[in-house]
Coordinates of N, CA and C in Angstrom, one line a residue:
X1 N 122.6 64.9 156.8 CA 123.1 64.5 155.4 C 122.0 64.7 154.3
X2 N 120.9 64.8 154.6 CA 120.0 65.0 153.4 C 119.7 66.1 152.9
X3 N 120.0 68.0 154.0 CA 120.3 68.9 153.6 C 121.8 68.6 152.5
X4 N 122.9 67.8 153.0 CA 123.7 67.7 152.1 C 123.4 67.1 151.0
X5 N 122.8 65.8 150.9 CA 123.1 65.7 149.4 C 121.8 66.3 148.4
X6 N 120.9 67.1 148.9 CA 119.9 67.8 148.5 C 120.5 68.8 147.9
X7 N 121.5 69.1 148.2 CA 122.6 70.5 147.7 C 123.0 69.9 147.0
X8 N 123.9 68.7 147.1 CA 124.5 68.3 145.7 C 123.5 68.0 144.8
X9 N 122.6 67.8 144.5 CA 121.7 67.6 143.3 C 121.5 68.9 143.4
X10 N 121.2 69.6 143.8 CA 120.1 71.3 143.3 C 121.6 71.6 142.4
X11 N 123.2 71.5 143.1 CA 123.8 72.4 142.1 C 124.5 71.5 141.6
X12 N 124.8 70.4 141.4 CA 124.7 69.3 140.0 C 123.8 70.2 138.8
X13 N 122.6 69.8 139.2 CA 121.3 70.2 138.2 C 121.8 72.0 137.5
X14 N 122.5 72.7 138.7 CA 122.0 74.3 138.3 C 123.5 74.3 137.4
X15 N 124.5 73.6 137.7 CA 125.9 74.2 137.4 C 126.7 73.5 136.8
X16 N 126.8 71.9 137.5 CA 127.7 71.2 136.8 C 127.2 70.5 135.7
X17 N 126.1 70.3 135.6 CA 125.3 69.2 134.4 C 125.2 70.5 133.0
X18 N 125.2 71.5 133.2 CA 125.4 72.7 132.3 C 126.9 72.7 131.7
X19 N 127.5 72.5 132.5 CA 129.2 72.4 132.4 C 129.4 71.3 131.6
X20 N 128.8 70.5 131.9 CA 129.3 69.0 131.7 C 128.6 68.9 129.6
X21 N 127.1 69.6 129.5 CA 126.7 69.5 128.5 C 127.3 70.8 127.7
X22 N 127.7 71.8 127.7 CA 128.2 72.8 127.2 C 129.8 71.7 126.7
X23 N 130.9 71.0 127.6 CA 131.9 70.5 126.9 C 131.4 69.4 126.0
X24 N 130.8 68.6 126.0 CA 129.9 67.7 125.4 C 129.7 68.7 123.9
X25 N 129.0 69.8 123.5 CA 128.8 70.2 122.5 C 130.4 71.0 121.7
X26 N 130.9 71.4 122.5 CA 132.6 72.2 122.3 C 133.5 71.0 122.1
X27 N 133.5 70.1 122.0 CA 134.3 69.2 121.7 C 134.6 67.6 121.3
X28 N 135.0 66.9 120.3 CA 134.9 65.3 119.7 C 135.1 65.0 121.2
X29 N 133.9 64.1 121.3 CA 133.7 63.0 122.4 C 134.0 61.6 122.2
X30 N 134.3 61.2 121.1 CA 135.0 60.2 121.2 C 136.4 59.9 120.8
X31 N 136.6 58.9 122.0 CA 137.7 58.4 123.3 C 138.5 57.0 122.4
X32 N 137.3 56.2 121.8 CA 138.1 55.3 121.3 C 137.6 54.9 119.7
X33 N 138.5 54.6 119.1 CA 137.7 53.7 117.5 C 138.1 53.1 116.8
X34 N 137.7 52.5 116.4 CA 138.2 51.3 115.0 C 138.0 52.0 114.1
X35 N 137.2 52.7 113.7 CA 137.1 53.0 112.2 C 136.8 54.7 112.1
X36 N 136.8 54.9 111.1 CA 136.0 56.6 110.7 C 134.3 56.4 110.9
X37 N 134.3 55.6 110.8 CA 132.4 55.5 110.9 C 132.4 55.1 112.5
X38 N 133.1 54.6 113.4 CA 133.0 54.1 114.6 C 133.1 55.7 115.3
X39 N 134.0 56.3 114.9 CA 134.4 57.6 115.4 C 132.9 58.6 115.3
X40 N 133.2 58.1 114.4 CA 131.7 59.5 114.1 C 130.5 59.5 114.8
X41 N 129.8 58.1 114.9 CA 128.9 57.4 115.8 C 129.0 57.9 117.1
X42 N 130.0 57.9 117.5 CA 130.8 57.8 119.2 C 130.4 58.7 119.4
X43 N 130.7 60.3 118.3 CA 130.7 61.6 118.4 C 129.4 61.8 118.5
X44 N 128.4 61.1 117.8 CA 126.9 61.7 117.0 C 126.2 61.5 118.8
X45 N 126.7 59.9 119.0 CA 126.5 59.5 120.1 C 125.9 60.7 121.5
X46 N 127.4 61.1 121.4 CA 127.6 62.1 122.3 C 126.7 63.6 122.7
X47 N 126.8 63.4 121.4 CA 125.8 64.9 121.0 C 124.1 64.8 121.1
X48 N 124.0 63.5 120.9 CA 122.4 63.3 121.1 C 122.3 63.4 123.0
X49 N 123.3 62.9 124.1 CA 123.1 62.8 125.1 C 123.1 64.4 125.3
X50 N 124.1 64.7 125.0 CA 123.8 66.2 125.4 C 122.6 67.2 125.2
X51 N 122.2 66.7 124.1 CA 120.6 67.3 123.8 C 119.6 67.3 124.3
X52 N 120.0 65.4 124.9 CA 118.6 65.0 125.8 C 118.9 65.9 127.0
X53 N 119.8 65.7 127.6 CA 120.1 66.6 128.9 C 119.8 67.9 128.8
X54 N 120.4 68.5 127.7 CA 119.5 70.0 127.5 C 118.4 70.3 128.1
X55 N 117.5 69.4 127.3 CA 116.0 69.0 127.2 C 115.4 68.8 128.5
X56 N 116.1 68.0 129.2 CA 115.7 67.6 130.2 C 116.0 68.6 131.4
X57 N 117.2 69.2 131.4 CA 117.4 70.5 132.3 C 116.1 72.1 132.5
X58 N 116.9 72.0 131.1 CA 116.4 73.5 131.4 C 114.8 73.0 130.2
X59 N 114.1 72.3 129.4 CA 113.2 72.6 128.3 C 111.8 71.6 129.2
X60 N 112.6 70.3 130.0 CA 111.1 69.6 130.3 C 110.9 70.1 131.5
X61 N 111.1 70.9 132.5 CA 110.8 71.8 133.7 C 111.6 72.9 134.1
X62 N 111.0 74.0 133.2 CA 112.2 75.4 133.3 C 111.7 76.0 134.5
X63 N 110.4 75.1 135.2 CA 110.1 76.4 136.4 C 111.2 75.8 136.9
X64 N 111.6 74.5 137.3 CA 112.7 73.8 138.7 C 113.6 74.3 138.3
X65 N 114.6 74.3 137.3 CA 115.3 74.9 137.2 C 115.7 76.4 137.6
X66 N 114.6 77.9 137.1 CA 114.7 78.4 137.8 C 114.5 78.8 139.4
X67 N 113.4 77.8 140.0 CA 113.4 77.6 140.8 C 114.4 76.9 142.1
X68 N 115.4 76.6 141.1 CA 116.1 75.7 142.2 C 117.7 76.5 142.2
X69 N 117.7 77.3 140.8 CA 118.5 78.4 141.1 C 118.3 79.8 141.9
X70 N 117.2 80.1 142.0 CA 116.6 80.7 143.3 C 116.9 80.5 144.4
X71 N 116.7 79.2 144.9 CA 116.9 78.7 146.4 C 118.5 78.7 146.7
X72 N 119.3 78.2 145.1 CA 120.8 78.5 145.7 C 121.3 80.3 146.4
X73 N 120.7 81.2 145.4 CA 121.1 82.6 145.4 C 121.0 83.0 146.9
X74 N 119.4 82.3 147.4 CA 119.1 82.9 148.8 C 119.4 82.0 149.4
X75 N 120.1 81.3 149.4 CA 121.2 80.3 150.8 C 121.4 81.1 152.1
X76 N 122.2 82.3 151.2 CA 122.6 82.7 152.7 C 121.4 83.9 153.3
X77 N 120.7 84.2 152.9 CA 119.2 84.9 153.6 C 118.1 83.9 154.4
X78 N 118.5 82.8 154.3 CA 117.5 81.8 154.7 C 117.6 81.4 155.8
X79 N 117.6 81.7 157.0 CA 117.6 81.7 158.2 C 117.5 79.9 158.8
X80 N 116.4 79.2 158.0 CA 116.6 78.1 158.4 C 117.8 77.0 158.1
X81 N 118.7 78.1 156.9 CA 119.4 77.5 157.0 C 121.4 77.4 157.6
X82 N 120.9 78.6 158.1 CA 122.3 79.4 159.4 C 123.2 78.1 159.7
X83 N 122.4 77.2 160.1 CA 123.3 76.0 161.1 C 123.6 74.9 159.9
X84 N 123.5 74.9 158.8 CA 123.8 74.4 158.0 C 125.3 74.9 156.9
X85 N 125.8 75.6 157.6 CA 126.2 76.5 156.8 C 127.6 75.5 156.2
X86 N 127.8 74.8 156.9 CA 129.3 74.2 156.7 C 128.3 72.8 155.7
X87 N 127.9 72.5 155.8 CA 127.5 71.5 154.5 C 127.0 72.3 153.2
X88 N 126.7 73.3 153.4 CA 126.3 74.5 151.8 C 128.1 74.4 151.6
X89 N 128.9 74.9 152.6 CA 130.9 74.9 151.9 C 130.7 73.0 151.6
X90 N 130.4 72.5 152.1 CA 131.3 71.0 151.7 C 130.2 70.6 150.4
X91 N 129.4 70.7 150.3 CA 128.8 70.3 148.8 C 129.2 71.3 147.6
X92 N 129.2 72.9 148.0 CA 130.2 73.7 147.1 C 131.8 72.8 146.9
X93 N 132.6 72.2 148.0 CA 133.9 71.9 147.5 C 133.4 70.3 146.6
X94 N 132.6 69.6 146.9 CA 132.0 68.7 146.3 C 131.7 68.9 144.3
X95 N 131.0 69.9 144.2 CA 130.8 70.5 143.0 C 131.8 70.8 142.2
X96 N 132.5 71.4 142.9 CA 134.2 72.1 142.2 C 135.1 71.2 142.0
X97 N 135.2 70.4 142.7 CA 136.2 68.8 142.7 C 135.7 67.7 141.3
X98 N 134.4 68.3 141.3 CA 133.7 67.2 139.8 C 133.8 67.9 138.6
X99 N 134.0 69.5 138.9 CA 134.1 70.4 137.7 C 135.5 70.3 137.6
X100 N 136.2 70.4 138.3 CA 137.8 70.6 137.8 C 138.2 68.9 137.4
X101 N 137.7 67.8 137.7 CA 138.0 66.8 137.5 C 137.3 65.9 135.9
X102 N 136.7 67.2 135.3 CA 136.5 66.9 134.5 C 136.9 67.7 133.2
X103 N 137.7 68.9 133.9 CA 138.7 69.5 132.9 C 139.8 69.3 133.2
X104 N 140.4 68.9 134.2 CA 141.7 68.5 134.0 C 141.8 66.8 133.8
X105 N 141.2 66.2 133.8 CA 141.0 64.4 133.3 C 141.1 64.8 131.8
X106 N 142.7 64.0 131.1 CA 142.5 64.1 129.7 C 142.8 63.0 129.4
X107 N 142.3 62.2 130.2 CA 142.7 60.5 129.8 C 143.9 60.5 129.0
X108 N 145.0 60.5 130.2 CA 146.3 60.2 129.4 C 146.6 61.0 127.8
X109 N 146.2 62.5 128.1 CA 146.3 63.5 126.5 C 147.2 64.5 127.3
X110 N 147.8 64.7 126.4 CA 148.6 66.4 126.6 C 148.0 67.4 125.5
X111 N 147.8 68.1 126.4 CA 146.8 69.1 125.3 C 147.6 70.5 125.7
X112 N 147.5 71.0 124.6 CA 148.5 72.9 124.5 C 147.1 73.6 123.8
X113 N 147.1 74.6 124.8 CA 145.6 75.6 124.8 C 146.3 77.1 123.9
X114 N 145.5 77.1 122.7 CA 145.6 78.4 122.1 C 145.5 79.3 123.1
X115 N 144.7 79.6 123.9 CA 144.2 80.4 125.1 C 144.9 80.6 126.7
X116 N 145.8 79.6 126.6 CA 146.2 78.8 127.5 C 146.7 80.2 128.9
X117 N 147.2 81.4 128.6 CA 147.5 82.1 129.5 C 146.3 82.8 130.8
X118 N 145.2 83.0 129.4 CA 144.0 83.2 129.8 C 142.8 82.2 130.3
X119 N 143.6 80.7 130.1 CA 142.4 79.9 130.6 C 143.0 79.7 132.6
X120 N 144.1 79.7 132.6 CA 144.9 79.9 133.7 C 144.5 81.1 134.5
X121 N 144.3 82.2 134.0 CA 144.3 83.4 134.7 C 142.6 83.0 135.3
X122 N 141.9 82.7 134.3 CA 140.3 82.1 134.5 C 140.4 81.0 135.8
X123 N 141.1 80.5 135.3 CA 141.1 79.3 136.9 C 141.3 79.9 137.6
X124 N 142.6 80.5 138.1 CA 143.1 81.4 139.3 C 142.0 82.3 139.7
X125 N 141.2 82.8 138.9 CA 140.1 83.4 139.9 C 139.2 82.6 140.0
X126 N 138.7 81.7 139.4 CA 137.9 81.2 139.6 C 138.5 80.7 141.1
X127 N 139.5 79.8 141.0 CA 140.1 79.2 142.7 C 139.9 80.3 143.9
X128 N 140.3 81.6 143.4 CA 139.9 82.9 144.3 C 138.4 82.9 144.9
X129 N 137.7 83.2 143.9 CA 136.5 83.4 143.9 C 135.6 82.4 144.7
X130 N 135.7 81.0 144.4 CA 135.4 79.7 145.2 C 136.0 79.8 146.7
X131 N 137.2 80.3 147.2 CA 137.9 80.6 148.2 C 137.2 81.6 149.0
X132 N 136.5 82.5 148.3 CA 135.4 83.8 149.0 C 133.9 83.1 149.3
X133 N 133.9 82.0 148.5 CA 132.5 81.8 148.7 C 132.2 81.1 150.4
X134 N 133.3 80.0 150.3 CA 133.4 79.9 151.4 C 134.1 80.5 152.4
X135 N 134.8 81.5 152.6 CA 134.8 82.5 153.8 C 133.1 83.0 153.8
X136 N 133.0 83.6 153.0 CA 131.6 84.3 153.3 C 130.7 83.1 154.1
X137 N 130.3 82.0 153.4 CA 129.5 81.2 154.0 C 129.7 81.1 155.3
X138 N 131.5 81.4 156.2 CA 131.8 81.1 157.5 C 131.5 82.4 158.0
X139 N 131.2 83.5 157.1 CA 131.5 84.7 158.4 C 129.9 84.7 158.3
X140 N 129.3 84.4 157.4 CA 127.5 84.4 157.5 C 127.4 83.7 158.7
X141 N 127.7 82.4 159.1 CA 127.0 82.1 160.2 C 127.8 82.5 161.2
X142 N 128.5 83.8 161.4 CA 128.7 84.0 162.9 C 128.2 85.2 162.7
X143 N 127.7 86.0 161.8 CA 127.3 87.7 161.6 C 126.3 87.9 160.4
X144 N 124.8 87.8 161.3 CA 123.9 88.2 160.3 C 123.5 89.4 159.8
X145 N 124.7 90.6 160.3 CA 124.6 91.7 159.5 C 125.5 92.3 158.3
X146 N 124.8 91.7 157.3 CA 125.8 91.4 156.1 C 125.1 91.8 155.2
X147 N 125.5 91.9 154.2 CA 125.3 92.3 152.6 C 124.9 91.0 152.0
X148 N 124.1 90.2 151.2 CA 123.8 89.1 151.2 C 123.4 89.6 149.9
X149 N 123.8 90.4 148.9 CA 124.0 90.6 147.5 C 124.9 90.0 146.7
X150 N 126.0 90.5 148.2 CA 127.4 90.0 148.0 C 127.1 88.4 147.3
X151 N 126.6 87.6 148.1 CA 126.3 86.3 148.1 C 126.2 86.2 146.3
X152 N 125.3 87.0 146.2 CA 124.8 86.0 144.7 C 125.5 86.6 143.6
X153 N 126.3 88.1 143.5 CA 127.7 88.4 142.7 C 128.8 87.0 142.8
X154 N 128.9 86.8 143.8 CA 129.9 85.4 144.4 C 129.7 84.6 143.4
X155 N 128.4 84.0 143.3 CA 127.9 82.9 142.9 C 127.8 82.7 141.4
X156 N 127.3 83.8 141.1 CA 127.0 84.1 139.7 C 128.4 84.0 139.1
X157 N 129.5 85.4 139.3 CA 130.7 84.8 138.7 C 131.7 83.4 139.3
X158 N 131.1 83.0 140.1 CA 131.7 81.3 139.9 C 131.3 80.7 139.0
X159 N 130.5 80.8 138.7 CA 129.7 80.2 137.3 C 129.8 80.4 136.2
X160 N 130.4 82.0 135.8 CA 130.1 83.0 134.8 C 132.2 81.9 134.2
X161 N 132.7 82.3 135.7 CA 134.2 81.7 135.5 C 134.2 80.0 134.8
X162 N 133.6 79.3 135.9 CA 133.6 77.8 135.6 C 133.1 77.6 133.9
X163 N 132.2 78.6 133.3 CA 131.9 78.7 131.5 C 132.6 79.2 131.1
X164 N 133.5 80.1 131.2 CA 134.5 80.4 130.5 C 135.5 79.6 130.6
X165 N 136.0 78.9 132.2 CA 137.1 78.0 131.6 C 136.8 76.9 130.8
X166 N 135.3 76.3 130.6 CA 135.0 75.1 129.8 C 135.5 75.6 128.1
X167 N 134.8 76.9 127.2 CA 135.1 77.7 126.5 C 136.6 77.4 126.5
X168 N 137.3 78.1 127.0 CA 138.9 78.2 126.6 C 139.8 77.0 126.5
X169 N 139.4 75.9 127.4 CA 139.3 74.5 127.6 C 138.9 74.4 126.4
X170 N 138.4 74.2 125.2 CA 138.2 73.8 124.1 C 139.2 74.4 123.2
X171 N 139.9 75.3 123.2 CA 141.0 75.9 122.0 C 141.7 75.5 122.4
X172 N 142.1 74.1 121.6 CA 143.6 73.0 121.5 C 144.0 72.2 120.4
X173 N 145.5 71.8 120.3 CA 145.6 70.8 119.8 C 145.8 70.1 121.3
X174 N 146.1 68.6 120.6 CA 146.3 67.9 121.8 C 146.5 66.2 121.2
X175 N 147.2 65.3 121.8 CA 147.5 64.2 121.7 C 147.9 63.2 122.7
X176 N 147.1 61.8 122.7 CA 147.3 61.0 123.7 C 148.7 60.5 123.8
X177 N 149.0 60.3 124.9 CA 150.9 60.3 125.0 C 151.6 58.9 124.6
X178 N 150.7 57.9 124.2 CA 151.4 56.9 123.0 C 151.0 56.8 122.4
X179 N 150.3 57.7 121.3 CA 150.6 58.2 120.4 C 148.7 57.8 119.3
X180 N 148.2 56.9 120.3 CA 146.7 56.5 119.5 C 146.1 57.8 118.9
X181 N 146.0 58.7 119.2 CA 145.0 60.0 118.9 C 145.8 61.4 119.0
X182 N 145.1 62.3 117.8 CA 145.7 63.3 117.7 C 144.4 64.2 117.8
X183 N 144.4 65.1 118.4 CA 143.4 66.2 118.1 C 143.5 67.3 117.6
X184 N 142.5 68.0 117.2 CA 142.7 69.5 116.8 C 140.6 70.1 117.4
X185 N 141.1 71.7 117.7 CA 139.6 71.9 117.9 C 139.8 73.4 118.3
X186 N 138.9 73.4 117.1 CA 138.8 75.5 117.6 C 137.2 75.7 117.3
X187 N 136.8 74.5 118.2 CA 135.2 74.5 118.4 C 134.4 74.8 117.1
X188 N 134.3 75.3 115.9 CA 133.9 74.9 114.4 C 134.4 74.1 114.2
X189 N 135.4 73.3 114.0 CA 136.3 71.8 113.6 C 136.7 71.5 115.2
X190 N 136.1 70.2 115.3 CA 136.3 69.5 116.3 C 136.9 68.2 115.7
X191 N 138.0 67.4 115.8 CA 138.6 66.8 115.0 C 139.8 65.7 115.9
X192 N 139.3 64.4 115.8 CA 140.2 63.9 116.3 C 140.6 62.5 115.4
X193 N 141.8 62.2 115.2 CA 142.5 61.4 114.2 C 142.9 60.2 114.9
X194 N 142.4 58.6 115.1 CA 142.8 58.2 115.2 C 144.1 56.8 114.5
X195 N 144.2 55.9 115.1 CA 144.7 54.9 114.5 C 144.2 54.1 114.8
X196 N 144.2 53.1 113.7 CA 143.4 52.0 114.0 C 143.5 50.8 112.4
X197 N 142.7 50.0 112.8 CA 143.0 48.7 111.9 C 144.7 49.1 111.3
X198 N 145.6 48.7 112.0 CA 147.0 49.1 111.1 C 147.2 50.1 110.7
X199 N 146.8 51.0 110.4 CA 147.1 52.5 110.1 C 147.9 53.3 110.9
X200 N 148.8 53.9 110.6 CA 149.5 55.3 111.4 C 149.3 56.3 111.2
X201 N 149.2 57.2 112.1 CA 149.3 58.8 111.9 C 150.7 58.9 111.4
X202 N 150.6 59.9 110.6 CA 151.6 60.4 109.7 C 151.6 62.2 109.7
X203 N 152.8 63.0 110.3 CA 152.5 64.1 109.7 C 153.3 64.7 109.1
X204 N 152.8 66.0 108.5 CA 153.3 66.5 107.3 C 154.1 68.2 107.3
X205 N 155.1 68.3 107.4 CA 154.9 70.2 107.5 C 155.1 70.7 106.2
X206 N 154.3 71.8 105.9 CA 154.3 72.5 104.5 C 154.3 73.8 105.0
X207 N 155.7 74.2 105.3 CA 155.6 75.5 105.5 C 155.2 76.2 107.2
X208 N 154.4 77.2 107.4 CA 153.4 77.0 108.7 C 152.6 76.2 108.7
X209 N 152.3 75.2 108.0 CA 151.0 74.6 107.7 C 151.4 73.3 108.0
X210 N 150.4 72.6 109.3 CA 151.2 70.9 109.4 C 150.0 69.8 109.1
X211 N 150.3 69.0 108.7 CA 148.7 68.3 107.8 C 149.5 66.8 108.6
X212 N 148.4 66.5 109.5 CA 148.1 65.3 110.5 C 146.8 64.3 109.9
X213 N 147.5 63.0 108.8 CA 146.7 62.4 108.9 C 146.8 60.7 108.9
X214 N 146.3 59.6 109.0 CA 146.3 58.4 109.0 C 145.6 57.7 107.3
X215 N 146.0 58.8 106.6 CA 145.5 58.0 105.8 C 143.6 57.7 104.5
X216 N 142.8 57.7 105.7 CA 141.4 57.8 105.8 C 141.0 59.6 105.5
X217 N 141.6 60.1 107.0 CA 141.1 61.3 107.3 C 142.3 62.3 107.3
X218 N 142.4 63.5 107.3 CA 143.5 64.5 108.1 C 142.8 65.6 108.3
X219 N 143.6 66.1 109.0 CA 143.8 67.8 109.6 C 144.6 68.8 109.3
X220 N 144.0 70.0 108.9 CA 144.9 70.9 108.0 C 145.0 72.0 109.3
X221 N 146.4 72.4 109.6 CA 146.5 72.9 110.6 C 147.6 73.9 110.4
X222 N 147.4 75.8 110.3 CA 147.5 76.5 110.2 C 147.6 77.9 110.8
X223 N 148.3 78.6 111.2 CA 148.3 79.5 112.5 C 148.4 79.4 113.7
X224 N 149.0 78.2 114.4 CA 148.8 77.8 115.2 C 150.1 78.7 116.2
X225 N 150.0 78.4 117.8 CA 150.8 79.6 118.4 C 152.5 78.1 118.2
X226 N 153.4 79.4 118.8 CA 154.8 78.4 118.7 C 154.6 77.7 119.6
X227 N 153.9 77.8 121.0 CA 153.7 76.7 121.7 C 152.7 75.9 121.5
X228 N 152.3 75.8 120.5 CA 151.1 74.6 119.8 C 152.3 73.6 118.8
X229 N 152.6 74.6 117.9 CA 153.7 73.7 117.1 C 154.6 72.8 118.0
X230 N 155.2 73.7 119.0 CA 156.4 72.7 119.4 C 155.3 71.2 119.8
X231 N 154.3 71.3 120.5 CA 153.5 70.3 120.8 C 152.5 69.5 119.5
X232 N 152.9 69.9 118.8 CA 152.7 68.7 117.2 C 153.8 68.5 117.1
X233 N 154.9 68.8 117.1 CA 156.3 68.5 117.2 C 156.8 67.5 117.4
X234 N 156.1 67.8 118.7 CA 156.3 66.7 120.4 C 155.6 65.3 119.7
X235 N 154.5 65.3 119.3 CA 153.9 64.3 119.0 C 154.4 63.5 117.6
X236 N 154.6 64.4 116.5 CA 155.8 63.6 115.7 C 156.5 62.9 116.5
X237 N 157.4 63.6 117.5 CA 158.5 62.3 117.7 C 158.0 61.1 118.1
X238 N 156.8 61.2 118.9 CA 156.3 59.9 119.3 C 155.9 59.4 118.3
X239 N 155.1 59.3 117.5 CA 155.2 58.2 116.4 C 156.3 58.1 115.9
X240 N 157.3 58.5 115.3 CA 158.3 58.1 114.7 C 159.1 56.8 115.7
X241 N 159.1 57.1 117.0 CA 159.4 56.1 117.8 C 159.4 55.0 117.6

């Protein structure tokens, strides 16, 4: 177990803590608020953690980092580690279970992806591609005459994929399904409207143009696809409720 959870930290550190700080900077991090200054804080909040983590990843020891992305690439060249091979696949499904559970967790939000065909087609390989990694890992330990290039192509676009779905994952509207919060986010305007002290969201259509606000703040929202609109739509009717 200590080759295992040695793996889970090396690719925590290499892949998901990257993941995790990358959506941190792509999108309003704050979840709950009383006020427009409570909101903002939440947000500033958020953004200072992610910086420290930056910092701390890749700026206060970039040899470990490369270093410890090293040791993942040559997993499967590493002879000491042949008999280990089925805990390198269970800390890979370990990884991918925290990555997807943190893009598909939208605390009770329905979110409609500008991108949405393409962020799908991104997962689907990505699910492919994570599906190869572990075959390979099983036919590595029965046949050490292999291509072990293969290995780090694998690896690399699992990675290359899991940042692009975070990316596409950020082009949305989206709204919590009784109705507290409304979002908008095309990563330059990251924007979320709540309600609070008595206030309601109120929205507005002017044309293509639908203006979401409570009052304090709004959102001017423009060009959006028809399956974005129908889902501001959707959320009108729940406030009116």
């Amino acid at each position: 177990m200590t080759v295992f959870w040695t793996l889970v930290v090396n690719i925590g550190i290499i892949i998901v803590a990257p993941c995790i700080i990358l959506t941190i900077f792509l999108q309003n991090c704050a979840t709950k608020a009383s006020s427009v200054k409570d909101k903002k804080e939440a947000n500033i909040l958020a953004k200072v953690l992610g910086v420290l983590m930056l910092y701390g990843i890749f700026f206060w020891d970039p040899d470990m980092y490369i270093g410890t992305w090293r040791q993942i690439l040559d997993i499967s060249n590493d002879a000491s580690m042949r008999d280990a091979f089925g805990i390198v696949a269970l800390a890979f499904i370990v990884m991918w279970l925290c990555f997807y559970y943190i893009i598909v967790n939208k605390r009770n939000m329905k979110a409609f992806y500008r991108y949405r065909i393409v962020r799908w087609l991104a997962i689907a390989m990505h699910i492919i591609d994570s599906i190869l990694v572990i075959v390979f890992l099983w036919v590595s330990n029965a046949n050490t005459d292999i291509d072990y290039d293969c290995w780090r192509w694998l690896l690399l676009s699992n990675y290359i994929l899991m940042v692009s779905i975070v990316v596409l994952d950020a082009f949305r509207v989206g709204y919590e399904k009784e109705g507290q919060f409304f979002e908008y986010n095309n990563i330059i305007r990251q924007i979320k409207i709540f309600t609070y002290n008595g206030k309601k969201i109120d929205i507005i259509e002017n044309g293509d143009e639908f203006i979401v606000t409570n009052g304090d703040e709004e959102v001017r929202m423009t060009k959006l696809l028809p399956y974005q609109e129908n889902g501001v739509k959707g959320f009108k009717d729940i406030i009116k409720e």
